[in-house]
Each structure stands twice: as structure tokens, then as C-alpha cells.
Amino acid sequence: LKSLWNPRYWTAMTQAAVIAFQHQQHLPVNGIPGPQVWMALQQAVRHPVVNPTPYAYIYVSETLPERLWLWVAGHVVLTTLANTGIPETPTTLGSYAVDERRTFQIMRGINPNGTSYADPVHWINYFDKSQAVHGFLRAQYGFPQSLGCVEVPIPVAQKIYPHLYIGALVTVAPPGSAPLVRPNS
């Protein structure tokens, strides 16, 4: 996370903070600090309110076996095997803010072979346009097999969902990057 923060530059972390603030203040959520956001920020400085939501962060490693870590308030609270996108429809690498959330949806689209799909997905946290961290039933997890999303077992997605919020950061790291580990593990 330290590498995502720079007080002199607009970063993914800065944008995520703006998105979270917009959502908390019931402003249009677009990640742009326009006049409404600045007025609300000034009001928040004059009348500070502590955000009761602990900071949450998801890190996904495409190093095999693929894994997801959920950090809450600076501690790993969950780690699990995960699936990212196949080469034809890869998961976007980088850090992005969660910008939409749903408990259930039928995701529809076109497979790489041209056929259509309509898949039930659960506990969905969208980031970077149409990609999401969500629950999806698979026989195995830990390697690329999705159409771009980050898939985890449905019961695990249900545990992740209450910790995330609009503006929480999701980082997807490429194969070969050092995976995160729990201290003393």
C-alpha cells in the first residue's frame, strides 16, 4: 500500500479515497473531486466525523497458485485460492477502487469462442469497469479460468463482502510478483 500513496500525485489510492468519500457523503460517485466534493470536504474539516468503517484492501496475486488476501485495519483477516482471467480475457493488472456492489447477479456476456454465457455470481464487488471480485462455483481455484473477474468460492465471497465498501482498493499483481504472506507464516 505504501507504494500506492504519494501526497504530491494523483494515485489509485487518492482516487479510491475520493470515491469512498463521495459515497459516504451521498454525492455522485465518479472519483473526480469537483466543486461538490470540495464543499463537502471543507464541511468535514469544520465538523469532523470519524469514519467507523475500518480500512479494507484486497491483494490478488497471479503467481500460481493464484491467491487473494483481504486486509482489514492493517491485518490479514482472510486468504484464499482465487481465479483470474484466462489469456483471451485477462484480469486487468493494477490497483482500482470498488465502484459498485451487489449480492447476486446473472453475469451475461460472450465467451472467447463466440457463444454467450449467463452465469450466476454472488457477493460481487466491481472494480475497473466490469471486472469484479465475486463468488463463483468452480471445481478448483488457484489458476486462470475466469473471463476477467477474480473468482473465489461462494462461501468465501460471502465472508469478504461485509468488509468491503465503495472505494475499497483491489490490487491485481502479475505472475512473478512477490505474493503477500502473513507475518510469522
mmCIF file of C-alpha atoms in Angstrom:
data_model
loop_
_atom_site.group_PDB
_atom_site.id
_atom_site.type_symbol
_atom_site.label_atom_id
_atom_site.label_comp_id
_atom_site.label_asym_id
_atom_site.label_seq_id
_atom_site.Cartn_x
_atom_site.Cartn_y
_atom_site.Cartn_z
ATOM 1 C CA LEU A 1 0.000 0.000 0.000
ATOM 2 C CA LYS A 2 2.871 2.387 0.701
ATOM 3 C CA SER A 3 3.795 2.343 -2.988
ATOM 4 C CA LEU A 4 0.251 3.448 -3.894
ATOM 5 C CA TRP A 5 0.403 6.627 -1.798
ATOM 6 C CA ASN A 6 2.139 9.837 -2.781
ATOM 7 C CA PRO A 7 0.811 13.125 -1.377
ATOM 8 C CA ARG A 8 2.118 15.009 -4.438
ATOM 9 C CA TYR A 9 0.451 12.897 -7.138
ATOM 10 C CA TRP A 10 -2.978 11.605 -8.033
ATOM 11 C CA THR A 11 -2.794 7.846 -7.437
ATOM 12 C CA ALA A 12 -5.193 4.904 -7.339
ATOM 13 C CA MET A 13 -5.274 5.326 -3.562
ATOM 14 C CA THR A 14 -6.211 9.010 -3.856
ATOM 15 C CA GLN A 15 -8.975 8.200 -6.302
ATOM 16 C CA ALA A 16 -10.253 5.398 -4.064
ATOM 17 C CA ALA A 17 -10.378 7.825 -1.115
ATOM 18 C CA VAL A 18 -12.372 10.320 -3.193
ATOM 19 C CA ILE A 19 -14.773 7.570 -4.303
ATOM 20 C CA ALA A 20 -15.250 6.387 -0.706
ATOM 21 C CA PHE A 21 -15.837 9.977 0.472
ATOM 22 C CA GLN A 22 -18.340 10.656 -2.316
ATOM 23 C CA HIS A 23 -20.260 7.510 -1.425
ATOM 24 C CA GLN A 24 -20.249 8.275 2.306
ATOM 25 C CA GLN A 25 -21.450 11.846 1.630
ATOM 26 C CA HIS A 26 -24.204 10.640 -0.768
ATOM 27 C CA LEU A 27 -22.613 12.514 -3.670
ATOM 28 C CA PRO A 28 -22.395 11.236 -7.257
ATOM 29 C CA VAL A 29 -19.621 8.617 -7.256
ATOM 30 C CA ASN A 30 -17.199 9.316 -10.082
ATOM 31 C CA GLY A 31 -13.803 9.716 -8.389
ATOM 32 C CA ILE A 32 -13.499 13.335 -9.517
ATOM 33 C CA PRO A 33 -13.034 15.955 -6.781
ATOM 34 C CA GLY A 34 -15.363 18.570 -8.267
ATOM 35 C CA PRO A 35 -16.959 21.575 -6.512
ATOM 36 C CA GLN A 36 -19.480 19.453 -4.544
ATOM 37 C CA VAL A 37 -16.678 17.263 -3.194
ATOM 38 C CA TRP A 38 -14.559 20.263 -2.170
ATOM 39 C CA MET A 39 -17.511 21.840 -0.366
ATOM 40 C CA ALA A 40 -18.228 18.574 1.449
ATOM 41 C CA LEU A 41 -14.528 18.201 2.345
ATOM 42 C CA GLN A 42 -14.458 21.713 3.793
ATOM 43 C CA GLN A 43 -17.568 20.905 5.815
ATOM 44 C CA ALA A 44 -15.958 17.679 7.025
ATOM 45 C CA VAL A 45 -12.875 19.622 8.153
ATOM 46 C CA ARG A 46 -15.028 22.119 10.067
ATOM 47 C CA HIS A 47 -17.163 19.392 11.663
ATOM 48 C CA PRO A 48 -15.033 16.240 11.750
ATOM 49 C CA VAL A 49 -16.764 12.886 11.828
ATOM 50 C CA VAL A 50 -14.706 9.747 12.261
ATOM 51 C CA ASN A 51 -15.432 7.122 9.644
ATOM 52 C CA PRO A 52 -16.381 3.986 11.618
ATOM 53 C CA THR A 53 -15.509 1.695 8.694
ATOM 54 C CA PRO A 54 -12.055 0.118 9.061
ATOM 55 C CA TYR A 55 -9.799 0.356 6.002
ATOM 56 C CA ALA A 56 -10.127 -2.723 3.783
ATOM 57 C CA TYR A 57 -7.825 -3.792 0.957
ATOM 58 C CA ILE A 58 -7.717 -6.787 -1.380
ATOM 59 C CA TYR A 59 -4.490 -8.043 -2.946
ATOM 60 C CA VAL A 60 -4.661 -10.697 -5.662
ATOM 61 C CA SER A 61 -1.528 -12.467 -6.874
ATOM 62 C CA GLU A 62 -1.493 -14.131 -10.279
ATOM 63 C CA THR A 63 1.553 -16.139 -9.173
ATOM 64 C CA LEU A 64 0.490 -19.796 -9.168
ATOM 65 C CA PRO A 65 -1.348 -20.870 -7.189
ATOM 66 C CA GLU A 66 -3.352 -17.664 -7.508
ATOM 67 C CA ARG A 67 -4.404 -16.250 -4.150
ATOM 68 C CA LEU A 68 -6.410 -13.399 -2.677
ATOM 69 C CA TRP A 69 -5.653 -11.652 0.629
ATOM 70 C CA LEU A 70 -8.167 -9.473 2.459
ATOM 71 C CA TRP A 71 -6.652 -6.889 4.791
ATOM 72 C CA VAL A 72 -8.859 -5.065 7.302
ATOM 73 C CA ALA A 73 -7.474 -2.369 9.593
ATOM 74 C CA GLY A 74 -3.920 -3.424 8.735
ATOM 75 C CA HIS A 75 -4.354 -7.146 9.407
ATOM 76 C CA VAL A 76 -4.867 -10.098 7.086
ATOM 77 C CA VAL A 77 -8.285 -11.452 8.020
ATOM 78 C CA LEU A 78 -8.704 -13.892 5.139
ATOM 79 C CA THR A 79 -6.644 -15.564 2.451
ATOM 80 C CA THR A 80 -7.961 -17.936 -0.189
ATOM 81 C CA LEU A 81 -7.208 -19.502 -3.534
ATOM 82 C CA ALA A 82 -8.648 -17.414 -6.369
ATOM 83 C CA ASN A 83 -9.022 -17.478 -10.140
ATOM 84 C CA THR A 84 -8.194 -14.653 -12.530
ATOM 85 C CA GLY A 85 -8.789 -14.250 -16.256
ATOM 86 C CA ILE A 86 -7.677 -16.605 -18.989
ATOM 87 C CA PRO A 87 -5.202 -15.244 -21.585
ATOM 88 C CA GLU A 88 -8.020 -14.359 -24.022
ATOM 89 C CA THR A 89 -9.814 -12.289 -21.342
ATOM 90 C CA PRO A 90 -7.211 -11.353 -18.717
ATOM 91 C CA THR A 91 -7.878 -9.608 -15.434
ATOM 92 C CA THR A 92 -6.603 -6.029 -15.580
ATOM 93 C CA LEU A 93 -3.411 -5.629 -13.566
ATOM 94 C CA GLY A 94 -3.072 -2.687 -11.184
ATOM 95 C CA SER A 95 -4.995 -1.079 -8.351
ATOM 96 C CA TYR A 96 -8.615 0.026 -8.637
ATOM 97 C CA ALA A 97 -11.382 1.186 -6.326
ATOM 98 C CA VAL A 98 -14.530 -0.852 -5.794
ATOM 99 C CA ASP A 99 -17.210 1.230 -7.512
ATOM 100 C CA GLU A 100 -20.306 -0.983 -7.382
ATOM 101 C CA ARG A 101 -21.510 -3.817 -5.163
ATOM 102 C CA ARG A 102 -24.273 -6.430 -5.466
ATOM 103 C CA THR A 103 -25.163 -9.541 -3.518
ATOM 104 C CA PHE A 104 -26.297 -11.526 -6.592
ATOM 105 C CA GLN A 105 -26.412 -11.109 -10.335
ATOM 106 C CA ILE A 106 -26.599 -13.127 -13.531
ATOM 107 C CA MET A 107 -23.492 -12.002 -15.443
ATOM 108 C CA ARG A 108 -24.015 -12.123 -19.186
ATOM 109 C CA GLY A 109 -21.530 -11.830 -21.996
ATOM 110 C CA ILE A 110 -19.721 -13.558 -24.828
ATOM 111 C CA ASN A 111 -17.157 -16.324 -24.378
ATOM 112 C CA PRO A 112 -13.923 -16.174 -26.413
ATOM 113 C CA ASN A 113 -15.373 -18.842 -28.741
ATOM 114 C CA GLY A 114 -18.338 -16.583 -29.580
ATOM 115 C CA THR A 115 -21.003 -18.368 -27.537
ATOM 116 C CA SER A 116 -22.957 -16.434 -24.946
ATOM 117 C CA TYR A 117 -22.999 -17.099 -21.215
ATOM 118 C CA ALA A 118 -25.328 -16.240 -18.335
ATOM 119 C CA ASP A 119 -23.635 -17.181 -15.051
ATOM 120 C CA PRO A 120 -24.977 -16.742 -11.509
ATOM 121 C CA VAL A 121 -22.436 -14.908 -9.348
ATOM 122 C CA HIS A 122 -22.617 -13.966 -5.687
ATOM 123 C CA TRP A 123 -21.249 -11.287 -3.338
ATOM 124 C CA ILE A 124 -19.957 -9.025 -6.134
ATOM 125 C CA ASN A 125 -17.508 -6.131 -5.720
ATOM 126 C CA TYR A 126 -16.938 -4.411 -9.078
ATOM 127 C CA PHE A 127 -13.660 -2.635 -9.861
ATOM 128 C CA ASP A 128 -12.165 -1.406 -13.168
ATOM 129 C CA LYS A 129 -15.345 -1.276 -15.242
ATOM 130 C CA SER A 130 -16.906 -4.747 -15.494
ATOM 131 C CA GLN A 131 -14.347 -6.778 -13.546
ATOM 132 C CA ALA A 132 -15.190 -7.871 -10.020
ATOM 133 C CA VAL A 133 -14.189 -9.923 -7.026
ATOM 134 C CA HIS A 134 -17.070 -12.356 -6.612
ATOM 135 C CA GLY A 135 -18.147 -15.842 -5.642
ATOM 136 C CA PHE A 136 -18.473 -18.387 -8.411
ATOM 137 C CA LEU A 137 -18.817 -22.157 -8.232
ATOM 138 C CA ARG A 138 -15.799 -23.988 -9.670
ATOM 139 C CA ALA A 139 -14.342 -27.445 -9.085
ATOM 140 C CA GLN A 140 -10.939 -25.884 -8.287
ATOM 141 C CA TYR A 141 -9.393 -22.500 -7.607
ATOM 142 C CA GLY A 142 -5.868 -21.151 -7.885
ATOM 143 C CA PHE A 143 -5.270 -20.674 -11.605
ATOM 144 C CA PRO A 144 -6.586 -18.543 -14.518
ATOM 145 C CA GLN A 145 -10.024 -19.729 -15.616
ATOM 146 C CA SER A 146 -12.364 -16.726 -15.400
ATOM 147 C CA LEU A 147 -13.345 -14.299 -18.140
ATOM 148 C CA GLY A 148 -11.577 -11.436 -16.348
ATOM 149 C CA CYS A 149 -13.057 -11.368 -12.880
ATOM 150 C CA VAL A 150 -11.411 -12.550 -9.669
ATOM 151 C CA GLU A 151 -13.362 -15.625 -8.598
ATOM 152 C CA VAL A 152 -13.385 -17.158 -5.126
ATOM 153 C CA PRO A 153 -15.581 -19.871 -3.584
ATOM 154 C CA ILE A 154 -19.083 -18.550 -2.850
ATOM 155 C CA PRO A 155 -18.841 -19.036 0.960
ATOM 156 C CA VAL A 156 -15.530 -17.124 0.956
ATOM 157 C CA ALA A 157 -17.040 -14.294 -1.127
ATOM 158 C CA GLN A 158 -19.817 -14.061 1.453
ATOM 159 C CA LYS A 159 -17.167 -13.566 4.181
ATOM 160 C CA ILE A 160 -15.329 -10.926 2.118
ATOM 161 C CA TYR A 161 -18.421 -8.900 1.198
ATOM 162 C CA PRO A 162 -19.202 -7.262 4.582
ATOM 163 C CA HIS A 163 -15.647 -5.921 4.861
ATOM 164 C CA LEU A 164 -15.580 -4.120 1.520
ATOM 165 C CA TYR A 165 -17.237 -0.855 0.570
ATOM 166 C CA ILE A 166 -17.407 1.586 -2.308
ATOM 167 C CA GLY A 167 -13.860 2.951 -2.550
ATOM 168 C CA ALA A 168 -12.013 -0.063 -1.111
ATOM 169 C CA LEU A 169 -8.875 -0.817 -3.130
ATOM 170 C CA VAL A 170 -8.294 -4.015 -5.100
ATOM 171 C CA THR A 171 -4.791 -4.716 -6.432
ATOM 172 C CA VAL A 172 -4.164 -7.453 -9.004
ATOM 173 C CA ALA A 173 -0.443 -8.277 -9.267
ATOM 174 C CA PRO A 174 1.134 -10.103 -12.239
ATOM 175 C CA PRO A 175 2.712 -13.557 -12.172
ATOM 176 C CA GLY A 176 6.178 -13.459 -10.696
ATOM 177 C CA SER A 177 5.418 -10.653 -8.259
ATOM 178 C CA ALA A 178 6.153 -11.486 -4.655
ATOM 179 C CA PRO A 179 2.979 -12.808 -3.048
ATOM 180 C CA LEU A 180 1.895 -11.392 0.274
ATOM 181 C CA VAL A 181 2.223 -13.621 3.295
ATOM 182 C CA ARG A 182 1.078 -13.371 6.875
ATOM 183 C CA PRO A 183 3.741 -12.281 9.311
ATOM 184 C CA ASN A 184 5.371 -15.310 11.005
ATOM 185 C CA SER A 185 3.967 -17.773 8.473
#
